[in-house]
Coordinates of C-alpha atoms and ligand atoms in Angstrom, one line a residue:
M18 CA 162.5 22.4 -30.0
A19 CA 161.3 23.8 -26.6
K20 CA 160.2 21.1 -24.2
Q21 CA 156.5 21.3 -23.3
Y22 CA 154.9 20.5 -19.9
D23 CA 151.5 21.1 -18.3
A24 CA 153.1 23.1 -15.5
I25 CA 156.5 24.6 -14.6
V26 CA 157.4 25.2 -11.0
I27 CA 160.2 27.7 -10.4
G28 CA 162.3 26.8 -7.4
G29 CA 162.9 23.4 -5.6
G30 CA 162.4 24.7 -2.1
H31 CA 160.0 22.7 0.0
N32 CA 157.0 24.7 -1.1
G33 CA 157.9 24.3 -4.8
L34 CA 158.2 20.6 -4.3
V35 CA 154.9 20.4 -2.4
N36 CA 153.3 22.3 -5.2
A37 CA 154.8 20.0 -7.9
A38 CA 153.8 16.9 -5.9
Y39 CA 150.1 17.9 -5.7
L40 CA 150.0 18.9 -9.4
A41 CA 151.7 15.6 -10.4
R42 CA 149.3 13.6 -8.3
A43 CA 146.5 15.3 -10.2
G44 CA 148.0 13.8 -13.4
K45 CA 149.8 16.9 -14.6
K46 CA 153.1 16.7 -16.4
V47 CA 155.2 18.9 -14.2
V48 CA 158.8 20.1 -14.1
V49 CA 160.5 21.7 -11.1
L50 CA 163.4 24.0 -12.1
E51 CA 165.9 24.4 -9.2
R52 CA 168.9 26.8 -9.5
R53 CA 171.2 24.9 -7.1
H54 CA 172.7 21.4 -7.1
V55 CA 170.8 20.6 -3.9
L56 CA 167.1 20.5 -3.3
G57 CA 165.3 22.3 -0.5
G58 CA 166.1 26.0 -0.6
A59 CA 166.2 27.1 3.0
A60 CA 165.5 23.5 4.1
V61 CA 168.7 21.8 3.1
T62 CA 171.3 19.5 4.6
E63 CA 174.9 20.0 3.3
E64 CA 178.2 18.5 4.3
I65 CA 180.1 21.7 4.6
I66 CA 182.9 20.2 6.7
P67 CA 183.9 16.6 5.7
G68 CA 181.8 14.2 7.9
F69 CA 179.6 17.0 9.4
K70 CA 176.1 17.5 7.9
F71 CA 174.7 20.9 8.6
S72 CA 171.1 22.0 8.4
V73 CA 172.6 25.1 6.9
F74 CA 169.6 27.4 7.3
S75 CA 166.4 26.1 8.9
Y76 CA 167.1 23.6 11.7
V77 CA 163.9 22.6 13.4
V78 CA 160.4 21.7 12.2
S79 CA 157.0 22.0 13.7
L80 CA 154.8 23.8 11.2
L81 CA 154.8 21.2 8.4
R82 CA 151.1 20.6 7.7
P83 CA 149.8 17.2 8.8
E84 CA 147.6 17.0 5.7
I85 CA 150.7 17.2 3.5
I86 CA 152.5 14.5 5.5
R87 CA 149.5 12.3 5.1
D88 CA 148.6 13.1 1.4
L89 CA 152.2 12.7 0.2
D90 CA 152.9 9.7 2.6
L91 CA 156.1 11.4 3.6
P92 CA 157.2 8.9 6.2
R93 CA 157.3 6.3 3.4
H94 CA 159.6 8.7 1.5
G95 CA 162.0 8.9 4.5
L96 CA 160.6 11.7 6.6
E97 CA 161.3 11.1 10.3
I98 CA 160.8 13.8 12.9
L99 CA 162.6 13.3 16.2
P100 CA 161.4 15.3 19.2
L101 CA 163.3 18.3 20.5
D102 CA 163.0 18.3 24.3
G103 CA 162.5 21.6 25.9
T104 CA 164.3 25.0 26.1
F105 CA 167.3 25.7 28.4
T106 CA 168.2 29.4 29.1
P107 CA 171.5 29.9 30.9
K108 CA 171.8 33.1 32.9
P109 CA 175.0 35.2 33.5
D110 CA 174.4 35.0 37.3
G111 CA 174.9 31.3 37.3
D112 CA 171.2 30.4 37.4
Y113 CA 169.1 29.0 34.5
L114 CA 165.6 28.4 33.3
W115 CA 164.9 24.9 31.9
R116 CA 161.5 24.1 30.5
V117 CA 160.8 20.6 29.3
N118 CA 158.0 18.9 27.6
D119 CA 157.1 17.2 30.9
H120 CA 154.4 19.4 32.4
A121 CA 155.1 18.5 36.1
K122 CA 158.8 19.1 35.8
T123 CA 158.4 22.5 34.1
R124 CA 155.9 23.5 36.8
R125 CA 158.5 22.6 39.5
E126 CA 161.2 24.6 37.7
L127 CA 158.9 27.6 37.3
E128 CA 158.0 27.5 41.0
R129 CA 161.7 27.8 41.7
H130 CA 161.5 31.3 40.0
S131 CA 157.9 32.3 40.8
K132 CA 154.9 30.4 42.2
L133 CA 152.6 32.9 40.5
D134 CA 154.2 32.2 37.1
A135 CA 154.0 28.4 37.6
E136 CA 150.2 28.9 38.0
A137 CA 149.9 31.4 35.2
Y138 CA 152.0 29.2 32.8
E139 CA 149.2 26.6 32.7
E140 CA 146.5 29.1 32.0
F141 CA 148.7 30.7 29.4
G142 CA 149.2 27.4 27.7
K143 CA 145.5 26.7 27.6
S144 CA 144.8 30.2 26.3
M145 CA 147.4 29.9 23.5
V146 CA 146.0 26.5 22.5
A147 CA 142.6 28.1 22.2
M148 CA 144.1 30.9 20.0
C149 CA 145.8 28.3 17.8
R150 CA 142.6 26.4 17.4
F151 CA 141.0 29.6 16.2
V152 CA 143.8 30.5 13.8
K153 CA 144.6 27.0 12.6
P154 CA 141.8 26.6 10.0
L155 CA 143.2 29.8 8.4
L156 CA 146.5 27.9 7.6
G157 CA 144.6 25.6 5.3
M158 CA 142.4 28.2 3.8
I159 CA 142.8 30.2 0.5
P160 CA 142.3 33.7 1.9
P161 CA 139.0 35.4 1.1
D162 CA 139.0 38.8 -0.6
P163 CA 137.2 41.2 1.9
T164 CA 136.5 43.6 -0.9
S165 CA 134.7 41.1 -3.0
F166 CA 131.0 40.2 -3.2
N167 CA 131.8 36.8 -4.6
P168 CA 129.7 34.3 -2.6
R169 CA 132.8 32.1 -2.1
D170 CA 134.6 35.0 -0.3
L171 CA 131.5 36.1 1.6
K172 CA 131.0 32.6 2.9
K173 CA 134.6 32.4 4.2
L174 CA 134.3 35.8 5.8
A175 CA 131.1 34.8 7.5
F176 CA 132.7 31.6 8.7
L177 CA 135.6 33.6 10.3
G178 CA 133.2 36.2 11.8
K179 CA 131.0 33.4 13.3
R180 CA 134.1 31.6 14.7
F181 CA 135.3 34.8 16.3
Q182 CA 131.8 35.5 17.8
S183 CA 131.7 32.0 19.3
L184 CA 134.9 32.5 21.2
P185 CA 134.6 32.9 25.0
P186 CA 135.1 36.6 25.8
D187 CA 138.5 36.1 27.3
D188 CA 139.7 34.4 24.2
M189 CA 138.3 37.2 22.1
Y190 CA 140.3 39.8 24.0
N191 CA 143.4 37.6 23.9
L192 CA 143.1 37.3 20.2
V193 CA 142.8 41.0 19.6
Q194 CA 145.8 41.6 21.9
L195 CA 147.8 39.0 20.1
M196 CA 147.1 40.7 16.8
T197 CA 148.0 44.2 18.0
M198 CA 150.5 44.0 20.9
S199 CA 154.2 43.5 21.3
A200 CA 155.4 40.0 22.5
A201 CA 156.9 41.6 25.6
D202 CA 153.8 43.6 26.6
F203 CA 151.6 40.6 25.9
L204 CA 153.8 38.4 28.1
D205 CA 154.1 41.1 30.8
Q206 CA 150.3 40.6 31.4
W207 CA 150.9 37.0 32.3
F208 CA 154.3 36.6 33.9
E209 CA 156.8 38.3 36.3
T210 CA 159.9 36.2 35.8
D211 CA 162.1 38.2 33.5
V212 CA 164.1 35.3 32.0
L213 CA 160.9 33.5 31.2
K214 CA 159.4 36.5 29.4
A215 CA 162.7 37.1 27.5
T216 CA 162.9 33.5 26.3
M217 CA 159.2 33.2 25.4
S218 CA 159.3 36.6 23.6
A219 CA 162.1 35.4 21.3
S220 CA 159.5 33.4 19.3
G221 CA 157.9 36.8 18.5
I222 CA 161.0 38.3 16.8
I223 CA 162.4 35.3 14.9
G224 CA 162.8 36.3 11.3
T225 CA 161.5 39.8 11.9
F226 CA 163.2 43.2 11.9
L227 CA 161.4 44.1 15.1
G228 CA 162.2 44.1 18.8
I229 CA 160.3 42.2 21.5
R230 CA 158.7 45.6 22.4
S231 CA 157.5 46.3 18.9
P232 CA 153.8 46.1 18.3
G233 CA 152.9 43.1 16.1
T234 CA 155.4 40.7 17.5
A235 CA 152.8 39.0 19.7
Y236 CA 151.3 37.5 16.5
V237 CA 154.7 36.0 15.4
L238 CA 154.7 34.4 18.8
L239 CA 151.4 32.7 17.9
H240 CA 152.7 31.8 14.4
H241 CA 155.5 29.8 16.1
Y242 CA 153.2 28.3 18.7
M243 CA 151.1 26.8 16.0
G244 CA 153.2 23.9 14.9
E245 CA 151.9 20.5 15.0
I246 CA 153.7 17.2 15.0
D247 CA 151.5 14.1 15.3
G248 CA 148.7 16.4 16.5
A249 CA 150.5 17.8 19.6
F250 CA 150.5 21.6 19.6
R251 CA 153.8 23.4 20.1
S252 CA 156.2 20.5 19.7
W253 CA 159.3 21.3 17.7
G254 CA 161.5 18.5 16.3
F255 CA 164.5 17.6 14.2
S256 CA 164.3 15.9 10.9
R257 CA 166.5 12.9 10.8
G258 CA 169.5 13.7 8.6
G259 CA 168.8 17.5 8.9
T260 CA 166.1 19.6 7.4
G261 CA 167.2 18.5 3.9
G262 CA 165.5 15.2 4.8
I263 CA 162.1 17.0 4.7
S264 CA 162.8 18.4 1.2
N265 CA 164.2 15.1 -0.1
A266 CA 161.1 13.2 1.2
I267 CA 158.8 15.7 -0.5
G268 CA 161.0 15.6 -3.7
S269 CA 160.8 11.8 -3.7
A270 CA 156.9 11.9 -3.3
A271 CA 156.8 14.4 -6.2
R272 CA 159.0 12.2 -8.4
E273 CA 156.9 9.1 -7.6
A274 CA 153.8 11.0 -8.7
G275 CA 155.6 11.7 -12.0
A276 CA 157.2 15.2 -11.5
E277 CA 160.5 15.8 -13.2
I278 CA 163.0 17.7 -11.0
R279 CA 165.8 19.5 -12.9
M280 CA 168.8 20.7 -10.8
E281 CA 171.1 23.5 -11.8
A282 CA 168.4 24.9 -13.9
P283 CA 168.3 28.6 -13.0
V284 CA 165.3 30.5 -14.5
A285 CA 166.2 33.9 -16.0
R286 CA 162.9 35.0 -17.4
I287 CA 159.2 34.1 -17.4
L288 CA 157.8 34.1 -21.0
V289 CA 154.7 36.3 -21.2
K290 CA 152.6 36.8 -24.3
N291 CA 149.4 38.9 -24.4
G292 CA 149.3 39.1 -20.6
E293 CA 149.6 35.3 -20.3
A294 CA 152.5 33.2 -18.9
R295 CA 153.7 30.7 -21.6
G296 CA 156.8 29.2 -20.0
V297 CA 160.3 30.2 -18.9
V298 CA 163.8 30.8 -20.3
L299 CA 166.8 29.4 -18.4
E300 CA 169.9 31.4 -17.8
G301 CA 171.6 29.3 -20.6
G302 CA 168.9 30.4 -23.0
E303 CA 166.9 27.1 -23.1
E304 CA 163.1 27.7 -23.4
I305 CA 160.7 25.5 -21.6
L306 CA 157.0 25.9 -22.3
A307 CA 153.9 25.3 -20.2
P308 CA 150.4 26.8 -19.9
I309 CA 150.9 27.2 -16.2
V310 CA 153.9 28.7 -14.4
S311 CA 154.1 28.5 -10.6
S312 CA 156.8 30.6 -9.0
S313 CA 157.8 29.5 -5.5
V314 CA 160.5 32.2 -5.3
D315 CA 159.7 35.6 -3.7
P316 CA 157.9 38.5 -5.4
K317 CA 161.1 40.5 -5.9
L318 CA 162.6 37.8 -8.1
T319 CA 159.3 36.9 -9.7
F320 CA 158.0 40.3 -10.7
L321 CA 161.1 42.6 -10.7
K322 CA 163.7 40.1 -12.1
F323 CA 161.9 37.5 -14.2
I324 CA 159.2 39.7 -15.9
E325 CA 159.5 43.0 -17.9
S326 CA 157.9 45.8 -15.9
R327 CA 155.8 46.7 -19.0
E328 CA 153.9 43.4 -18.6
L329 CA 152.6 44.4 -15.1
P330 CA 150.1 47.0 -14.0
S331 CA 152.0 49.9 -12.4
D332 CA 150.0 50.0 -9.1
F333 CA 150.8 46.3 -8.7
L334 CA 154.5 46.9 -9.3
D335 CA 154.5 49.8 -6.8
E336 CA 153.0 47.4 -4.2
V337 CA 155.6 44.7 -4.9
K338 CA 158.4 47.3 -4.6
Q339 CA 157.0 48.2 -1.1
Y340 CA 156.8 44.6 0.0
K341 CA 159.1 44.4 3.1
F342 CA 161.9 41.9 3.4
R343 CA 164.3 43.4 5.9
G344 CA 166.3 40.3 6.7
S345 CA 167.5 40.2 10.3
S346 CA 169.0 36.8 10.9
G347 CA 172.2 34.9 10.5
K348 CA 173.5 31.5 11.4
V349 CA 176.7 30.0 12.8
N350 CA 177.1 26.3 12.2
L351 CA 179.8 24.6 14.2
A352 CA 181.6 21.2 14.0
L353 CA 182.6 20.2 17.5
D354 CA 185.0 17.7 18.9
A355 CA 183.1 17.5 22.2
L356 CA 180.0 19.0 23.9
P357 CA 179.8 22.5 25.2
D358 CA 179.8 22.6 29.0
F359 CA 177.5 25.2 30.5
T360 CA 178.8 26.8 33.8
C361 CA 175.3 27.1 35.3
L362 CA 174.5 23.4 34.7
P363 CA 177.6 21.5 33.9
G364 CA 177.9 18.1 32.1
P365 CA 176.2 16.6 29.0
G366 CA 172.7 16.3 30.6
R367 CA 169.3 16.4 29.0
H368 CA 169.3 20.2 29.2
I369 CA 171.4 20.5 26.1
R370 CA 169.3 18.1 24.0
G371 CA 166.6 20.6 23.4
A372 CA 166.9 24.3 22.4
I373 CA 169.5 26.4 24.2
S374 CA 168.4 30.0 24.3
I375 CA 170.7 32.9 24.8
S376 CA 168.0 35.3 26.0
P377 CA 168.9 36.1 29.6
S378 CA 166.6 39.1 30.1
T379 CA 164.1 41.3 28.3
E380 CA 166.5 44.2 28.4
Y381 CA 169.2 42.1 26.7
M382 CA 166.7 41.2 24.0
E383 CA 165.6 44.8 23.4
R384 CA 169.2 46.1 23.4
A385 CA 170.1 43.5 20.8
Y386 CA 167.5 45.1 18.5
D387 CA 168.7 48.7 19.3
Q388 CA 172.0 48.1 17.5
A389 CA 170.3 46.5 14.5
K390 CA 168.0 49.5 14.1
Y391 CA 171.1 51.6 13.4
G392 CA 172.7 49.1 10.9
E393 CA 174.9 47.1 13.2
Y394 CA 174.7 43.4 14.0
S395 CA 174.0 42.9 17.7
H396 CA 177.2 42.7 19.7
R397 CA 175.3 40.6 22.3
P398 CA 172.8 38.8 20.1
Y399 CA 169.9 36.6 20.8
I400 CA 170.9 33.0 19.9
D401 CA 168.9 29.9 19.5
I402 CA 171.2 26.9 19.7
V403 CA 170.5 23.2 19.0
I404 CA 172.8 20.2 19.0
P405 CA 171.1 17.8 16.6
T406 CA 173.8 15.1 17.1
L407 CA 172.4 14.4 20.6
T408 CA 169.2 13.2 19.0
D409 CA 170.4 12.1 15.6
P410 CA 174.1 11.0 15.7
S411 CA 174.0 10.3 11.9
V412 CA 175.0 13.9 11.1
A413 CA 178.5 13.8 12.4
P414 CA 181.4 11.3 12.8
P415 CA 181.2 9.1 16.0
G416 CA 181.8 11.1 19.1
K417 CA 181.7 14.5 17.3
H418 CA 178.9 17.0 17.2
V419 CA 177.1 19.6 15.1
M420 CA 175.9 22.7 16.8
S421 CA 173.5 25.1 15.0
C422 CA 173.3 28.7 16.2
F423 CA 170.5 30.9 14.8
V424 CA 171.3 34.5 15.5
Q425 CA 169.5 37.8 15.7
Y426 CA 170.0 40.5 14.9
A427 CA 172.0 40.6 11.7
P428 CA 170.5 43.4 9.6
Y429 CA 170.9 42.9 5.8
K430 CA 171.7 46.6 5.4
L431 CA 174.8 47.5 7.4
A432 CA 175.5 51.2 8.2
S433 CA 179.2 50.8 7.4
G434 CA 181.2 48.1 5.6
T435 CA 179.9 45.0 3.9
W436 CA 178.9 41.6 5.1
D437 CA 181.8 40.1 3.2
E438 CA 184.1 42.2 5.4
Q439 CA 182.2 41.6 8.6
R440 CA 181.4 37.9 8.3
E441 CA 184.1 36.5 10.5
A442 CA 183.8 39.2 13.1
F443 CA 180.1 38.4 13.3
G444 CA 181.0 34.7 13.8
D445 CA 183.5 35.7 16.5
T446 CA 180.8 37.7 18.3
V447 CA 178.4 34.8 18.3
I448 CA 181.1 32.4 19.6
N449 CA 182.3 34.9 22.2
T450 CA 178.7 35.4 23.5
I451 CA 178.1 31.6 23.8
S452 CA 181.5 31.2 25.5
E453 CA 180.4 33.4 28.3
Y454 CA 178.0 30.7 29.3
A455 CA 180.0 27.6 28.0
P456 CA 183.7 28.6 28.4
N457 CA 185.0 25.4 26.8
L458 CA 183.4 26.2 23.5
K459 CA 186.4 27.8 21.7
K460 CA 188.6 24.8 22.5
I461 CA 186.2 22.2 21.0
I462 CA 185.5 23.9 17.7
I463 CA 186.8 21.9 14.7
G464 CA 185.3 24.0 12.0
R465 CA 182.7 26.7 11.4
Q466 CA 180.4 28.1 8.8
V467 CA 179.2 31.7 9.3
V468 CA 176.0 32.6 7.4
T469 CA 175.1 36.2 7.0
P470 CA 171.9 37.6 5.6
L471 CA 173.8 38.3 2.4
D472 CA 174.9 34.6 2.2
I473 CA 171.2 33.6 2.8
E474 CA 170.2 35.8 -0.2
R475 CA 173.1 34.6 -2.4
T476 CA 172.6 30.9 -1.7
T477 CA 168.8 30.5 -1.6
G478 CA 167.6 33.6 -3.5
L479 CA 165.7 34.8 -0.4
S480 CA 165.7 38.6 -1.0
E481 CA 167.6 40.6 1.7
G482 CA 168.0 37.3 3.5
N483 CA 164.5 37.4 4.9
I484 CA 164.0 33.8 6.2
F485 CA 160.2 33.9 5.4
Q486 CA 160.4 35.3 1.9
G487 CA 159.1 38.6 3.4
A488 CA 158.3 40.0 6.8
L489 CA 155.5 38.3 8.7
S490 CA 154.1 41.6 9.8
L491 CA 150.3 42.0 10.0
E492 CA 150.1 44.3 7.0
Q493 CA 151.7 41.4 4.9
L494 CA 149.6 38.5 6.2
F495 CA 146.5 36.6 5.1
F496 CA 144.5 38.5 2.4
L497 CA 147.4 41.0 2.2
R498 CA 150.2 38.5 1.4
P499 CA 152.1 39.3 -0.7
V500 CA 150.0 42.3 -1.7
A501 CA 146.4 43.4 -1.3
G502 CA 144.1 41.9 -3.9
W503 CA 146.6 39.2 -4.9
A504 CA 146.5 36.8 -2.0
R505 CA 144.9 33.9 -3.9
Y506 CA 148.1 32.6 -5.4
R507 CA 147.2 34.4 -8.7
T508 CA 149.0 37.3 -10.2
P509 CA 148.1 40.0 -12.8
I510 CA 149.7 37.7 -15.4
K511 CA 147.2 35.1 -16.5
N512 CA 148.3 31.5 -15.6
L513 CA 151.3 32.8 -13.5
F514 CA 150.8 31.7 -9.9
M515 CA 152.8 32.2 -6.7
S516 CA 153.4 29.2 -4.5
G517 CA 156.2 30.0 -2.0
S518 CA 156.4 31.5 1.5
A519 CA 155.6 35.0 0.3
T520 CA 152.0 33.8 0.0
H521 CA 149.5 32.9 2.7
P522 CA 150.2 31.5 5.4
G523 CA 153.8 32.6 5.1
G524 CA 157.2 31.2 6.0
G525 CA 158.6 28.3 8.0
I526 CA 158.8 24.7 6.9
M527 CA 155.1 24.5 6.5
G528 CA 154.3 23.5 2.9
A529 CA 150.9 25.2 3.1
P530 CA 151.6 27.8 0.4
G531 CA 152.7 25.2 -2.0
R532 CA 149.7 23.0 -1.4
L533 CA 147.1 25.8 -1.4
A534 CA 148.6 27.2 -4.6
A535 CA 148.3 23.8 -6.3
L536 CA 144.6 23.6 -5.2
E537 CA 144.1 27.0 -6.8
I538 CA 145.9 26.0 -10.0
L539 CA 143.9 22.8 -10.3
K540 CA 140.7 24.9 -10.1
Q541 CA 141.9 26.6 -13.2
K542 CA 141.6 23.4 -15.1
S543 CA 138.0 22.9 -14.3
K544 CA 137.3 26.3 -15.8
G545 CA 139.0 25.1 -19.0
G546 CA 142.0 27.4 -18.7
F547 CA 144.5 24.6 -17.9
R548 CA 145.2 23.4 -21.5
V549 CA 146.7 20.0 -21.3
Ligands
FAD624 C1 168.7 30.9 8.5 C2 167.3 30.3 8.5 C3 166.8 29.6 9.5 C4 165.5 29.2 9.5 N1 165.0 28.4 10.5 C5 163.8 27.8 10.4 C6 163.4 26.7 11.3 O1 164.2 26.3 12.2 N2 162.2 26.2 11.2 C7 161.3 26.6 10.2 O2 160.2 26.1 10.1 N3 161.7 27.6 9.3 C8 162.9 28.1 9.4 N4 163.3 29.0 8.4 C9 162.3 29.4 7.4 C10 162.1 28.4 6.3 O3 163.2 27.6 6.1 C11 161.6 29.1 5.0 O4 160.5 29.9 5.3 C12 161.2 28.0 4.0 O5 162.1 27.0 3.9 C13 161.0 28.7 2.7 O6 160.6 27.7 1.8 P1 160.1 28.1 0.3 O7 160.0 26.8 -0.4 O8 158.9 28.9 0.3 O9 161.2 29.0 -0.3 P2 162.8 28.7 -0.5 O10 163.3 27.7 0.5 O11 163.4 30.0 -0.5 O12 162.9 28.0 -1.9 C14 163.1 28.7 -3.1 C15 163.9 27.9 -4.0 O13 164.0 28.6 -5.3 C16 165.3 28.4 -5.8 N5 165.6 29.5 -6.7 C17 165.9 30.8 -6.5 N6 166.1 31.5 -7.6 C18 165.9 30.6 -8.6 C19 165.9 30.7 -10.0 N7 166.3 31.8 -10.7 N8 165.7 29.6 -10.8 C20 165.4 28.4 -10.2 N9 165.3 28.3 -8.8 C21 165.6 29.4 -8.1 C22 166.2 28.5 -4.6 O14 167.5 27.9 -4.8 C23 165.3 27.7 -3.6 O15 165.6 26.3 -3.7 C24 164.6 29.4 8.4 C25 165.2 30.1 7.3 C26 166.5 30.6 7.3 C27 167.0 31.3 6.1

């Protein structure tokens, strides 16, 4: 006999787990079905090389919503975020830019490059905080439908309009610019130091198939600025034990609330009868039934793989088919015998405890994108490096290190050859690029894991390896995510909900989609639709 639950959550990524935790806390009998043997999706820790624990995909956290940390009491379940101190950008001419979380030190460092930029940096920081304060309530809001006359939607739209009107004029202009401009153009208005602009603009292209000069990237800059740890804007940190620690803490909170989590339980199909979701069928043929199905995987898997096309309206299907993934990122995870030594600032100082950014100039960044546009991985890529062992030694044997290198651009669709053929050459390119700044690197590598966009797709299910379950471009955000008219976590199939990063407010280890979807599902109950 098929097992019966109140709700089935497809996918044990961090959003699926948040979703299940909130439903279970509301007293629902919930099961999470995860395809892999390890929880967390793109937020996992795995011991790929004996003794070395890699945050295989995502590696730093900042966007995780404080209300989720509080509601689920995640520190009690093992969540511990350790601060990541600053960003160090080595330059090929032997100089560097090193910004830290200490305001006065960063100011002195910027003055070394440009007195004007040191002044502007403070103003810029204040302005971005004002923008974040404006946008932040949207992260906790179920998007309104602008085409609706429903009082609930009109109230939200009026709230947004009123907030916009109450902004000081400069903030208003800044906000419009952020929504429309490229990261590079936006930063050009503020700064003159090229390496500063190059490094800052990197936040605008992470996870996108766009260059720093492509319109729309200024918004992604803001998205990454928005993180919050203990209430401090813009601080990024490591999760002790790797990013899997975050997923495990959420999983533990979900289990404590009564959720069941089944590993190695791949969903093959969503059962639909008379336009209503009734449960799922696993790849092995087992049926599991529930009056609510919440899919935390992306729209391509949910609607094009798990459901027969005849169950869905054709215009909706057309929109899903047009939803843009366009994965552009890869990762190289290294096990090291010692620390890399950077020529421009030698020794194992504090500068390598934070992020190390290979983004020496704006031209370098834009050229990296040029190759990707024509189906090649960047031969001189942008790389965001962290060495978590300097903050959390528990992830490697004593005296050894783990180094995580996030790389762009690695286009999912290659013009020639396959990623299986080009994987190791891509890894070599990344290592060669870093070696130009830290020549001892090749000698200290004990082992490596090269992750291509195809590997991201194969392992996590993220279509085309897009790290955010779909591009964070403006036409796919807020009331347009994943598609216009279906941004409220609901779908054309009754009682089938979406709860992953493909829904508002998008990707990153944030948990917001999972929580907001749970709140929407629980509303269903009060209308009598949630039959328990
Ligand atoms: C290389 C990389 C680097 C990143 N770096 C960062 C970073 O440093 N900081 C940050 O905040 N964000 C980062 N991100 C983005 C962030 O990790 C993701 O946006 C987020 O983890 C997505 O979470 P999710 O729960 O929505 O989806 P996912 O993590 O994709 O979870 C979906 C889950 O569904 C499972 N699944 C798939 N198919 C099935 C099936 N048929 N049946 C059952 N289960 C299934 C998958 O195994 C997976 O566990 C990165 C992502 C990648 C890939």
